């Protein structure tokens, strides 16, 4: 590995790897079939301090750096991508948003129990007609005395059903477009908030994805996150961290696919010899390993920039773009190496292939990542 890890980072990675492969991996295929939410996995993650990894210890978090976090997340994704996406949204988007923009009261009231894993967080930005263009969202929040009244529907919300808290964006000033969007912390069970339809997905089947419907949902004004009109900035900042998380998930699934392919190639015989002896298979494995390592370095580089306090928006998008497209190529090759066996659910590469497909879509499509990257490059005078 080109990136030098500290002893602490290596220790965290090793601990999570052992836990993920001993505890989470054995039930991953069954959960994919039954679509059962991995509540017991999440509880165990919380016990290990993995549901508040980058939250400071004084707020009941683990105080880990971003590099340690992505290493841990990759190991969870290796074992079960559905569990990893719940962990990723909770840590990267929900906890970090409250840590960065929350008041001291909000941190005590909401962040502390989130970091302990008392309940899971969700983030509601996307709407039926507002995906890659979040400024187009229609959800509204009007001020009425000491409350905001929220109305609207949010779509494709990870952990929408099983979360205990959701950060939701809504327009407080529709005439101001993205500058008129605010963010709110809403506890599940608040009157006016209901869970809508549960999506029947191609992959990540054990992770629930739902609509969230707000109908005259009254939220105390003190539960607005950040300043009025700051919601778009909060969401975009959260997505920077979330995109490194998607890169980590991609690296984990790709490593699992590569390992499965190497194992199969060393066991499967055709034409009187192991298929690992055929140049065509060997070159596929070489390409898979090379692309995986490149994605890992991009992921670690973006995380390290975040740890150093540097601006990492473009690097997060680069890591997310390359890693998410890499894992789709790697899982496709893994399936091809397995031949007909790769197409049946008895072998895990079929699940890897389905789970990987969404990585180029959620938290900003590959096309949006290219917009973000090119915008940063073209406005940076240093590259001229």
XYZ file of C-alpha atoms in Angstrom:
384
model
C 0.000 0.000 0.000
C 1.416 3.380 -1.008
C -0.475 5.274 1.704
C 1.279 5.097 5.089
C -1.153 4.172 7.842
C -0.603 4.867 11.526
C -0.517 2.070 14.076
C -3.917 3.185 15.380
C -5.466 3.131 11.905
C -4.071 -0.357 11.258
C -5.409 -1.538 14.628
C -8.915 -0.204 13.867
C -8.887 -1.755 10.403
C -7.773 -5.123 11.771
C -10.361 -5.100 14.551
C -13.228 -4.217 12.214
C -12.052 -6.742 9.608
C -12.138 -9.573 12.126
C -15.533 -8.509 13.442
C -17.065 -8.037 9.985
C -15.947 -11.401 8.662
C -16.812 -13.343 11.805
C -20.106 -11.683 12.743
C -21.613 -9.824 9.758
C -20.498 -11.865 6.742
C -22.189 -15.185 7.694
C -25.714 -13.714 7.504
C -25.262 -11.340 4.552
C -26.613 -13.680 1.860
C -29.634 -14.644 3.956
C -30.455 -10.993 4.666
C -30.258 -10.276 0.955
C -32.957 -12.894 0.412
C -35.223 -12.014 3.336
C -34.617 -8.231 3.148
C -34.475 -8.194 6.933
C -33.027 -4.939 8.277
C -29.658 -5.634 9.979
C -30.696 -4.216 13.346
C -28.522 -6.640 15.300
C -25.513 -5.759 13.110
C -26.055 -2.068 13.803
C -26.343 -2.734 17.527
C -23.008 -4.560 17.479
C -21.437 -1.750 15.445
C -22.610 0.717 18.085
C -21.099 -1.392 20.857
C -17.752 -1.165 19.032
C -18.046 2.621 18.694
C -18.546 2.486 14.931
C -21.782 4.493 14.826
C -20.106 7.685 15.985
C -16.620 7.168 14.668
C -15.650 10.778 13.943
C -17.663 12.298 16.807
C -15.413 13.511 19.666
C -15.261 11.350 22.819
C -16.746 14.179 24.895
C -19.938 13.660 22.869
C -19.826 9.871 23.285
C -18.117 9.281 19.937
C -14.914 7.410 19.148
C -12.922 10.442 17.960
C -11.409 8.567 15.020
C -10.032 10.357 11.985
C -11.467 10.128 8.482
C -8.837 7.645 7.294
C -9.660 5.205 10.098
C -13.349 5.652 9.357
C -13.105 4.775 5.656
C -10.899 1.784 6.442
C -13.548 0.524 8.872
C -16.401 1.235 6.465
C -14.626 -0.672 3.684
C -14.346 -3.717 5.923
C -18.058 -3.601 6.769
C -18.901 -3.264 3.050
C -16.695 -6.281 2.297
C -18.958 -8.335 4.549
C -22.346 -6.721 3.874
C -22.902 -3.668 1.677
C -26.434 -3.183 3.038
C -25.099 -2.789 6.581
C -22.353 -0.496 5.327
C -24.722 1.978 3.661
C -26.654 2.388 6.922
C -23.389 3.003 8.779
C -22.192 5.417 6.095
C -25.248 7.685 6.003
C -25.471 7.700 9.798
C -21.805 8.670 10.280
C -20.838 10.668 7.199
C -23.985 12.707 6.689
C -26.124 12.789 9.829
C -23.595 12.828 12.679
C -21.142 15.071 10.862
C -23.844 17.579 9.896
C -24.985 18.007 13.495
C -21.386 18.081 14.724
C -20.526 20.859 12.273
C -23.697 22.938 12.207
C -25.594 22.009 15.362
C -25.981 24.149 18.462
C -24.602 22.911 21.752
C -28.138 22.003 22.780
C -28.673 19.996 19.562
C -25.392 18.177 20.058
C -26.358 17.187 23.584
C -29.929 16.286 22.658
C -29.347 14.522 19.338
C -25.686 13.934 18.493
C -24.768 12.225 21.733
C -27.423 9.452 21.385
C -26.670 9.141 17.661
C -22.980 8.591 18.418
C -23.893 5.922 20.973
C -26.127 4.249 18.408
C -29.260 4.651 20.528
C -31.039 5.243 17.222
C -30.080 5.583 13.568
C -30.018 8.797 11.551
C -31.358 9.440 8.043
C -30.967 12.383 5.684
C -33.902 13.524 3.528
C -32.895 15.676 0.557
C -34.112 13.916 -2.608
C -37.697 14.355 -3.814
C -39.771 12.795 -6.620
C -38.886 15.696 -8.949
C -35.626 16.812 -7.353
C -32.662 14.439 -7.516
C -29.511 15.733 -9.169
C -31.056 19.233 -9.011
C -31.846 19.608 -5.280
C -32.625 23.317 -5.676
C -35.801 22.195 -7.432
C -37.221 20.592 -4.295
C -40.800 21.477 -3.365
C -40.900 20.594 0.332
C -41.759 23.710 2.327
C -41.322 24.945 5.875
C -43.273 27.990 7.020
C -42.640 29.710 10.335
C -45.542 29.800 12.786
C -44.483 31.306 16.073
C -42.053 28.966 17.780
C -42.414 26.222 15.161
C -41.837 25.477 11.513
C -44.600 23.603 9.685
C -43.171 21.133 7.153
C -45.003 19.808 4.098
C -43.717 17.669 1.237
C -42.509 14.224 0.182
C -38.918 12.979 0.258
C -37.890 9.980 -1.841
C -35.192 7.270 -1.800
C -34.368 7.885 1.861
C -31.867 5.347 3.206
C -33.064 3.929 6.551
C -36.262 5.936 6.123
C -38.277 3.258 7.922
C -35.803 2.196 10.607
C -34.254 5.535 11.525
C -35.060 7.322 14.775
C -34.126 10.772 13.533
C -34.031 12.478 10.151
C -32.399 15.659 8.914
C -34.751 17.091 6.310
C -34.328 20.021 3.936
C -37.240 22.270 2.971
C -37.747 25.675 1.403
C -38.329 28.520 3.833
C -38.099 31.086 1.016
C -39.131 29.601 -2.365
C -38.144 32.772 -4.234
C -34.488 32.400 -3.206
C -33.962 28.998 -4.878
C -31.081 27.148 -3.199
C -30.444 30.032 -0.811
C -33.981 29.642 0.476
C -33.524 26.051 1.664
C -33.216 25.312 5.383
C -32.499 22.097 7.294
C -34.372 20.638 10.259
C -33.840 17.838 12.763
C -37.009 15.771 13.090
C -37.448 12.863 15.504
C -39.437 9.893 14.210
C -42.837 9.810 15.847
C -43.333 13.536 15.383
C -46.994 14.069 14.355
C -47.248 14.751 10.624
C -44.227 12.608 9.672
C -45.107 9.248 8.144
C -43.129 6.603 6.305
C -44.323 6.116 2.722
C -43.701 3.290 0.315
C -40.789 0.908 0.757
C -38.791 0.551 -2.450
C -38.273 -2.921 -3.945
C -34.634 -2.570 -4.941
C -32.179 -4.378 -7.180
C -29.480 -4.499 -4.501
C -28.667 -3.473 -0.924
C -31.864 -5.358 -0.141
C -31.455 -5.463 3.640
C -31.201 -1.667 3.777
C -34.618 -0.021 3.658
C -35.193 2.843 1.207
C -38.477 4.708 1.582
C -40.512 7.830 1.032
C -40.919 10.167 3.976
C -44.114 12.230 3.932
C -44.509 15.479 5.868
C -48.038 16.753 6.357
C -48.282 19.831 8.568
C -45.407 18.420 10.603
C -44.630 20.913 13.356
C -40.948 21.165 14.252
C -39.712 23.397 17.086
C -37.736 26.365 15.795
C -34.797 25.358 17.984
C -34.530 22.169 15.916
C -33.633 24.036 12.749
C -30.097 22.953 11.879
C -27.849 25.879 11.032
C -29.072 29.270 9.973
C -32.211 30.003 7.985
C -31.383 29.430 4.310
C -28.271 27.369 5.098
C -29.808 24.004 4.254
C -28.324 23.707 0.776
C -24.832 24.406 2.111
C -25.336 21.846 4.888
C -26.444 19.223 2.359
C -23.560 19.856 -0.050
C -21.009 19.806 2.770
C -22.462 16.539 4.058
C -22.289 15.003 0.594
C -18.551 15.716 0.395
C -18.000 13.397 3.346
C -20.670 10.999 2.124
C -18.945 10.621 -1.230
C -15.752 9.444 0.441
C -18.003 6.957 2.217
C -19.355 5.700 -1.113
C -15.774 5.249 -2.311
C -15.106 3.185 0.816
C -18.159 1.026 0.206
C -17.037 0.521 -3.392
C -13.548 -0.512 -2.306
C -14.963 -3.015 0.185
C -17.315 -4.689 -2.276
C -14.640 -4.747 -5.002
C -12.151 -6.394 -2.637
C -14.729 -9.042 -1.781
C -15.365 -9.656 -5.484
C -11.647 -9.907 -6.233
C -11.020 -12.298 -3.345
C -13.934 -14.493 -4.426
C -12.602 -14.549 -7.984
C -9.093 -15.522 -6.935
C -10.455 -18.306 -4.733
C -12.698 -19.629 -7.500
C -9.962 -19.439 -10.137
C -7.682 -21.550 -7.917
C -10.357 -24.233 -7.497
C -12.149 -24.421 -10.857
C -10.729 -26.774 -13.480
C -11.413 -26.633 -17.217
C -9.552 -28.225 -20.137
C -7.485 -30.247 -17.677
C -6.112 -27.408 -15.577
C -7.083 -24.732 -13.090
C -8.584 -21.683 -14.794
C -6.074 -19.555 -12.838
C -3.487 -20.858 -15.338
C -5.227 -19.245 -18.313
C -3.807 -15.930 -19.414
C -7.263 -14.479 -20.034
C -8.280 -15.059 -16.409
C -4.921 -13.909 -15.037
C -5.115 -10.632 -16.937
C -8.664 -10.014 -15.733
C -7.504 -10.489 -12.151
C -4.525 -8.197 -12.737
C -6.802 -5.464 -14.081
C -9.235 -5.897 -11.184
C -6.462 -5.618 -8.597
C -4.892 -2.575 -10.280
C -8.155 -0.651 -10.499
C -9.014 -1.557 -6.921
C -5.691 -0.271 -5.628
C -6.070 2.991 -7.566
C -9.522 3.514 -6.046
C -8.205 2.738 -2.566
C -5.504 5.377 -2.902
C -8.004 7.994 -4.103
C -10.235 7.161 -1.129
C -7.384 7.433 1.372
C -6.055 10.621 -0.197
C -9.437 12.368 0.045
C -9.876 11.197 3.645
C -6.382 12.401 4.560
C -7.097 15.821 3.034
C -10.217 16.015 5.182
C -8.178 15.112 8.268
C -5.692 17.885 7.462
C -8.486 20.429 7.204
C -7.931 21.002 3.490
C -10.672 21.653 0.949
C -11.500 18.190 -0.378
C -14.675 18.591 -2.455
C -13.056 17.767 -5.797
C -11.011 14.912 -4.355
C -14.112 13.406 -2.714
C -15.885 13.519 -6.073
C -12.869 11.973 -7.824
C -12.744 9.154 -5.277
C -16.483 8.550 -5.516
C -16.529 8.707 -9.328
C -13.599 6.382 -9.911
C -14.324 3.922 -7.103
C -18.021 3.554 -7.912
C -17.342 2.939 -11.590
C -14.427 0.663 -10.685
C -16.565 -1.604 -8.502
C -19.069 -2.049 -11.322
C -16.279 -3.158 -13.662
C -14.688 -5.406 -11.036
C -17.911 -7.146 -10.042
C -18.773 -7.674 -13.710
C -15.393 -9.340 -14.256
C -15.883 -11.399 -11.104
C -19.203 -12.658 -12.408
C -17.613 -13.468 -15.775
C -14.812 -15.420 -14.125
C -17.402 -17.489 -12.264
C -19.224 -18.222 -15.517
C -22.675 -19.707 -14.997
C -22.073 -19.979 -11.268
C -21.733 -16.211 -11.082
C -25.310 -15.876 -12.274
C -26.843 -17.892 -9.449
C -27.448 -16.792 -5.871
C -25.460 -19.668 -4.416
C -22.314 -17.630 -5.039
C -21.855 -14.164 -3.495
C -20.621 -12.446 -6.677
C -24.218 -12.285 -7.904
C -25.029 -10.144 -4.853
C -21.883 -8.058 -5.234
C -22.876 -7.271 -8.822
C -26.350 -6.087 -7.794
C -25.188 -4.173 -4.713
C -22.518 -2.301 -6.661
C -24.847 -0.926 -9.307
C -26.287 1.885 -7.180
C -22.883 3.276 -6.186
C -22.668 5.335 -9.387
C -26.100 6.808 -8.647
C -26.711 7.720 -5.014
C -25.156 10.717 -3.259
C -24.548 12.246 -6.682
C -24.433 10.384 -9.983
C -21.209 9.898 -11.922
C -22.359 12.682 -14.223
C -22.762 15.076 -11.283
C -19.303 14.104 -9.993
C -17.845 15.060 -13.378
C -19.601 18.426 -13.134
C -18.164 19.019 -9.662
C -14.640 17.970 -10.676
C -14.559 19.982 -13.907
C -15.949 23.077 -12.160
C -13.139 22.947 -9.611
C -10.454 22.377 -12.224
C -11.628 25.087 -14.614
C -11.901 27.744 -11.939
C -8.528 26.904 -10.359
C -5.980 29.361 -11.759
C -3.115 27.121 -10.644
C -3.818 24.622 -13.404
C -3.703 27.218 -16.195
